[in-house]
Amino acid sequence: MDYQATSASLNAYIETRVDLEPVGQSPVVQIQLHSSGTFSRASRPQRRIVTSTAACQNEEAFTRSCLASAGSIYFSTSRRYPRSFLWRVLDNSKILELRSVDLTKHDRESREATVVLQLVFPSTIRKGCIALADDGNDVLSVFVLTKSNELFTLAVQTQFFCDVAASEVDVGAWCNTFSPPTLRPCNALRLVAGSPEQLVVTLDDGGILKLNRNSGQGSAGPMWKDLACREGSGILTSSLRGLIRWQGANSISYDGMVLDPSSAIAAELSPSRSHLITVCANHTLKIWNLAKGNVIFSMDILGQEREPQDIPRVMLDAGNPEILGVIEADGTIEGDEYYIVTYSPHDGGQFKIWAVRDAEQGKLGIRFLQSDAILRPPDPDASLESKAVWKLVDFKLGRGRDDEGIEFWVLMRSSRRYQAYSMNFDLTGFHAGWSNNWTSIAVGTLGQQPSPQVTSSDVRDAPELWLEYLLVPGRYTRTVLETALSTYCLTRKAKGTTDATISLEERIFSTVCAQVRSQQVQPGDENGTAFAQYREMMQQEWTLFYQEVQDLERLSWQALSLAIDNQSSMPWLLFTGGCAAIRECSRLELMAQNSLAVLQTPTDLLEAPSIEDGPRPEPKLPHELAVLIQAATRFRESFSIDFKQTCIIWLSSELWQEPLHSVPKRIEEYYERCGFAEGITDLAITGLRESLAPIGDIESLTTDIFLAVIKEMPHFMHTKSDLRYSKFGRKVLVKGGQEMIGLHARILFDLLILLVFVEIEVDKDMLPKSQLDTSAVFMALIDQSRWYRLMEWLAKTVWSEPSKPPKELDKEATFDSTKEAGLTILETLFGAAILPQSFRGQSQCASLTGTIQDLLVHATGGNDEVTLDEVVVHVQCNLLRYNELDLASDFLSFQPSTPWAMYIKGRYHLARGETTEAASCFQKAAYRMAGKSTKNYYMAASGVLSPTEAGHFGQGLPFYYEHIYQLLQSASFPSYAAYFAQLALQFTRQSPSLEPPTALLTALFHSSLQTFDIQTAFSALTRLPRHDQTPLLPFLIKTLLDTQNGPKQLLDLPWPPHILPAIDTYLANEKPSQLKPSEKPPVSLEQQRKLLAAWRLRHGDFRGAAAALYSQMQRVKQKGTRRAGAVPRFKLSSEGDDLGSRSLDESYLTVINLMACIGDVGGNTNEKRSEAWLLSAADGGKRRVVTIEDVRKGWQKELDRRSVVEGDRWEFGLADGEKMGLG
């Protein structure tokens, strides 16, 4: 019976593609190998470390250096990390690249296997002649046969993948070459490794070559012992007898060789490693007894008897060796040892399953399972109109669910298209489900998003939209973009810069935009035709560059092979430029990616929810939800680009602005702003009704069906395991998260658009509120959309290059998140903390999907543990922690208005030097942040706050404002610092239990002085304890003397009595000790003496004031006397220097009047005169008593001297210090 798999299979799995560029800052270690068995100094291998991928100049160079011609994943029998090794062949089969692709590791494992090994061989590697093996330890045995017939045996330590320095050891210690003598007259075709000690090589003459490792030979002899075997001859000796080839008429040319029809183009070892199973070019299955070296079973792989002349018609392609599979018979039919699966591309393509009970018995011990069944592979395009030719590229066998039956994986390809399928079947009755039980693997959605189209409603121009699209993390590799830029410059003859210091984004932008400008668009008329032409040409140039990118991207994702990890039941797809982890679809992914007909087919993957007792509504079936999801999607796809963009723009406003109206009013405003009436056509409405027909019509929509879709999105995290993700695993996890976030965000947007349309345009009588509560659904969709809009930003935003954190951050704090340039914020802040779900009871491909959902829940609060606002502030704190001010500025649109968010917003403005905005934010957050709270601000701040700073919150306004003062003062903003210090002191006075802190008063004093706020500084000084006032007083006096009105303020301030002597001492000191030697006094000594006199007079000290003026008067007289002896005498004019005489007269009069006031307490005149004295420093520094009479005599002498001068009664020859003869 012919069993053809149906083409309309359920998309039960989805691939998560990841590129193979080094993870993070991981290096590539490239080692040049040589042919000699002993690596002498003359031929010492070259080892170099490649830290960055060089750009390829053209497509050919890109294909050679970045795309693999062959590859697979080897899974070690060990359970210790690393154990999954991806190998691929590069550079025209000259380089073998090895890397770890483990998703998880034990939580006690601290190593990260991120190093990539590239082994450069001296000659070309033969196709199909790479094999890997291990014996459960930390050594990976790699075997490679080259076209020079050399066997390279590489004992690669797993530490090589974890530590760059580990591979610095002598290459001869882990690399050995051997040239089997048997390969001299013939060539190797396939290489199979049973263990590190056992190899089997199939030959182009139909024979096989056994290689067993010699033990105890050391370096004296060859590593391997080779034994050649041929059908009918058994094990041959080392002589040439029996090795002479006879070329027949049916020989095949392949890879520079001439193959005998009996050559084994596919080979596998039996589970016991005692037999070799091969499929030969002549369409024959053969089983070899390796001990005896002979064939014990031979039959056509379709079980047909063929005449010799029919053999050429069924010859197999040696270039497609993936036509054989072997799996051990655990838990299957009793008595079977293992099963063999073969595939023949002839007769429409057929699989055959062979059960082996005793291979030594030949046909008696080997039988077909269901020999009459014709098992055909799935046809991805089974329509009669299709001209596509699909070929099987690879298939793999794995253990079925719960280790029952077999899991069958098939990879089909047609040109650059491919499709993978899977099926679980029971060997006792598998034919019954062969046609209907196939499930397919959906392609990842990130690479399927359409390219940007510039619309009139866009506020951004084409370059910005295109760069955002091209640089989405995970969409295109840097190598693809670099090569596309190079090829674009060649094809368009554009001038691109090669300056490595300029970022890739800037180089793409400048090159494409320069190409547009080079076309010299002329200015147009006032109607804007020139701008429209410029915009169109800009879009065209970016589209041309995008086509270059897409051409390289298509080359990078051509399917090569399948791989199955039987320990974790994890399937993989290998591509020329990457790999893909295959995971199970979530329920929403199943609904979004499958047709209704497929979803209505009963399957265990889409179990209907159980119906619970009580008033709850009946759960919706998966296909009912799929009708709504797919109808909303098709409805949105019918819109014009302009209308869709308008809806997206206004939705952003709706999500993040504070609502001012009721929900129905908001829906109505959104409808009018977007222009639904003009944007939705009658054809779109007709299509919507047709799409909703399976569940009724538009009038059949209910609240429950909308909320049921939202409920399908993840809301709770699941139980964790004792594993953690590796760096590569986090890369896969985040890539899957990006795709799931994008899908959920699109579904929410589609449902929101549909809901707004229904609310406004559908008659309320036909759709009452009791059936569809649009307000409740609208708010539920808005709330979920906020989460997913935030996650979209996190998933597409990457950290910039490393930078030093701001000085005010807590450097001693340790947190889980660690910034690494090039990684997304989603991976760093949330992905690093996610633990894998347990593999117990589920496969790793199911665990990966569950963990991706956990990532989404964790990024949105984690089991409702925190709110959206707290998550947003957590992200902003980390952006500030790493000084990512540009990203923090972009993130402000998500910032809520909570007090904690407002405080962090203030920290952002402070980091940017925007003090006015920072002070405003700090002020708004004050009352709530100062109030009692159980919140741990130190942990919530993620390093922005030190423990000391966090202690100021929740302790009252004085402590909060003191903290703000310290922030602003450390940022050198004294005016705002003084303002908040005043607030702190103000609220301290309002709290009787609190005393003004000395440190805060001192800080306020200094801040006020910096802004010349004398009144505030004076207030702070006088509130300090007395012993703290004295050291600060000189700073205040100096500041007063520096200002224009400072002396007057000094006299007018209400100084406490205990401070007056200190001020008097400061002013009386000619050179204040507080001044540095190089520092100039704030005022001249003359001004200071006058100020001292005024100060003493203001406080009733007449003697002191007179002494200060008398001392200054004496200085003026001495200066005048010296000047008189230095210049010729001349007659003073009526005006001239009489100003100086007038000043001296005023000084005499002032001193006399002050001295006359001394002791004026109502006593008699004689008593007053006895008190009218002062102390003055005479020549030589000795003090003497000066009475009021002495001052009057001095003034009289001065007047007499002037009289002589004015009367021209000169005496010549006078010198300084001589008397003028005037008494």
PDB file of N, CA, C and O in Angstrom, residues 30 130 164 199 305 319 380 443 500 633 777 789 802 829 940 987 995 999 1102:
ATOM      1  N   GLN A  30      42.895  30.235  15.240  1.00  0.00           N
ATOM      2  CA  GLN A  30      43.166  29.584  13.958  1.00  0.00           C
ATOM      3  C   GLN A  30      44.549  28.933  14.009  1.00  0.00           C
ATOM      4  O   GLN A  30      45.544  29.605  14.310  1.00  0.00           O
ATOM      5  N   ILE A 130      35.019  13.265   7.506  1.00  0.00           N
ATOM      6  CA  ILE A 130      35.208  13.867   8.825  1.00  0.00           C
ATOM      7  C   ILE A 130      34.365  13.078   9.813  1.00  0.00           C
ATOM      8  O   ILE A 130      33.180  12.839   9.575  1.00  0.00           O
ATOM      9  N   VAL A 164      41.304  30.486  25.801  1.00  0.00           N
ATOM     10  CA  VAL A 164      42.144  30.749  24.627  1.00  0.00           C
ATOM     11  C   VAL A 164      43.553  30.220  24.841  1.00  0.00           C
ATOM     12  O   VAL A 164      44.171  29.665  23.924  1.00  0.00           O
ATOM     13  N   LEU A 199      38.089   3.082  13.590  1.00  0.00           N
ATOM     14  CA  LEU A 199      37.638   3.820  12.422  1.00  0.00           C
ATOM     15  C   LEU A 199      37.390   2.849  11.285  1.00  0.00           C
ATOM     16  O   LEU A 199      38.033   1.793  11.192  1.00  0.00           O
ATOM     17  N   GLU A 305      14.152  -7.456  -6.781  1.00  0.00           N
ATOM     18  CA  GLU A 305      15.156  -8.192  -7.552  1.00  0.00           C
ATOM     19  C   GLU A 305      15.373  -7.467  -8.863  1.00  0.00           C
ATOM     20  O   GLU A 305      14.433  -7.222  -9.620  1.00  0.00           O
ATOM     21  N   GLY A 319      26.836  12.202  -4.025  1.00  0.00           N
ATOM     22  CA  GLY A 319      26.874  13.495  -3.339  1.00  0.00           C
ATOM     23  C   GLY A 319      25.793  13.678  -2.307  1.00  0.00           C
ATOM     24  O   GLY A 319      25.763  14.705  -1.622  1.00  0.00           O
ATOM     25  N   PRO A 380       6.257  18.990   0.329  1.00  0.00           N
ATOM     26  CA  PRO A 380       5.867  20.337   0.764  1.00  0.00           C
ATOM     27  C   PRO A 380       4.949  21.053  -0.214  1.00  0.00           C
ATOM     28  O   PRO A 380       4.252  21.985   0.171  1.00  0.00           O
ATOM     29  N   VAL A 443       9.302  28.319   9.757  1.00  0.00           N
ATOM     30  CA  VAL A 443      10.485  29.169   9.686  1.00  0.00           C
ATOM     31  C   VAL A 443      10.340  30.296  10.694  1.00  0.00           C
ATOM     32  O   VAL A 443       9.242  30.800  10.941  1.00  0.00           O
ATOM     33  N   ALA A 500      38.171  52.401   9.748  1.00  0.00           N
ATOM     34  CA  ALA A 500      37.690  51.437  10.743  1.00  0.00           C
ATOM     35  C   ALA A 500      37.167  52.108  12.003  1.00  0.00           C
ATOM     36  O   ALA A 500      36.444  51.487  12.778  1.00  0.00           O
ATOM     37  N   THR A 633      -5.614  39.526  11.602  1.00  0.00           N
ATOM     38  CA  THR A 633      -4.381  39.713  10.829  1.00  0.00           C
ATOM     39  C   THR A 633      -4.689  40.057   9.379  1.00  0.00           C
ATOM     40  O   THR A 633      -4.106  40.993   8.807  1.00  0.00           O
ATOM     41  N   VAL A 777     -12.207  45.033  27.212  1.00  0.00           N
ATOM     42  CA  VAL A 777     -11.257  44.416  26.285  1.00  0.00           C
ATOM     43  C   VAL A 777     -10.204  45.429  25.852  1.00  0.00           C
ATOM     44  O   VAL A 777      -9.012  45.109  25.747  1.00  0.00           O
ATOM     45  N   ARG A 789       5.309  46.409  23.991  1.00  0.00           N
ATOM     46  CA  ARG A 789       6.038  47.515  23.375  1.00  0.00           C
ATOM     47  C   ARG A 789       7.354  47.747  24.120  1.00  0.00           C
ATOM     48  O   ARG A 789       8.396  48.033  23.504  1.00  0.00           O
ATOM     49  N   PRO A 802      31.991  49.713  25.561  1.00  0.00           N
ATOM     50  CA  PRO A 802      32.198  49.869  27.008  1.00  0.00           C
ATOM     51  C   PRO A 802      32.595  51.287  27.372  1.00  0.00           C
ATOM     52  O   PRO A 802      33.370  51.935  26.681  1.00  0.00           O
ATOM     53  N   LEU A 829      19.809  42.172  30.994  1.00  0.00           N
ATOM     54  CA  LEU A 829      19.077  42.456  32.225  1.00  0.00           C
ATOM     55  C   LEU A 829      18.130  41.345  32.635  1.00  0.00           C
ATOM     56  O   LEU A 829      17.841  41.194  33.820  1.00  0.00           O
ATOM     57  N   ALA A 940      16.615  48.011  44.250  1.00  0.00           N
ATOM     58  CA  ALA A 940      15.813  48.458  43.110  1.00  0.00           C
ATOM     59  C   ALA A 940      16.602  49.389  42.206  1.00  0.00           C
ATOM     60  O   ALA A 940      16.321  49.476  41.005  1.00  0.00           O
ATOM     61  N   PHE A 987      12.552  71.735  57.049  1.00  0.00           N
ATOM     62  CA  PHE A 987      11.725  70.654  57.588  1.00  0.00           C
ATOM     63  C   PHE A 987      12.328  70.074  58.861  1.00  0.00           C
ATOM     64  O   PHE A 987      11.626  69.433  59.638  1.00  0.00           O
ATOM     65  N   GLU A 995      17.364  67.819  65.483  1.00  0.00           N
ATOM     66  CA  GLU A 995      18.219  68.979  65.600  1.00  0.00           C
ATOM     67  C   GLU A 995      18.918  69.213  64.270  1.00  0.00           C
ATOM     68  O   GLU A 995      19.252  68.253  63.572  1.00  0.00           O
ATOM     69  N   ALA A 999      26.753  69.071  59.883  1.00  0.00           N
ATOM     70  CA  ALA A 999      27.298  68.885  58.540  1.00  0.00           C
ATOM     71  C   ALA A 999      26.429  69.573  57.493  1.00  0.00           C
ATOM     72  O   ALA A 999      26.943  70.165  56.540  1.00  0.00           O
ATOM     73  N   PHE A1102      34.341 103.710  70.724  1.00  0.00           N
ATOM     74  CA  PHE A1102      34.893 104.952  70.177  1.00  0.00           C
ATOM     75  C   PHE A1102      36.409 104.940  70.191  1.00  0.00           C
ATOM     76  O   PHE A1102      37.061 105.413  69.257  1.00  0.00           O
TER      77      PHE A1102
END
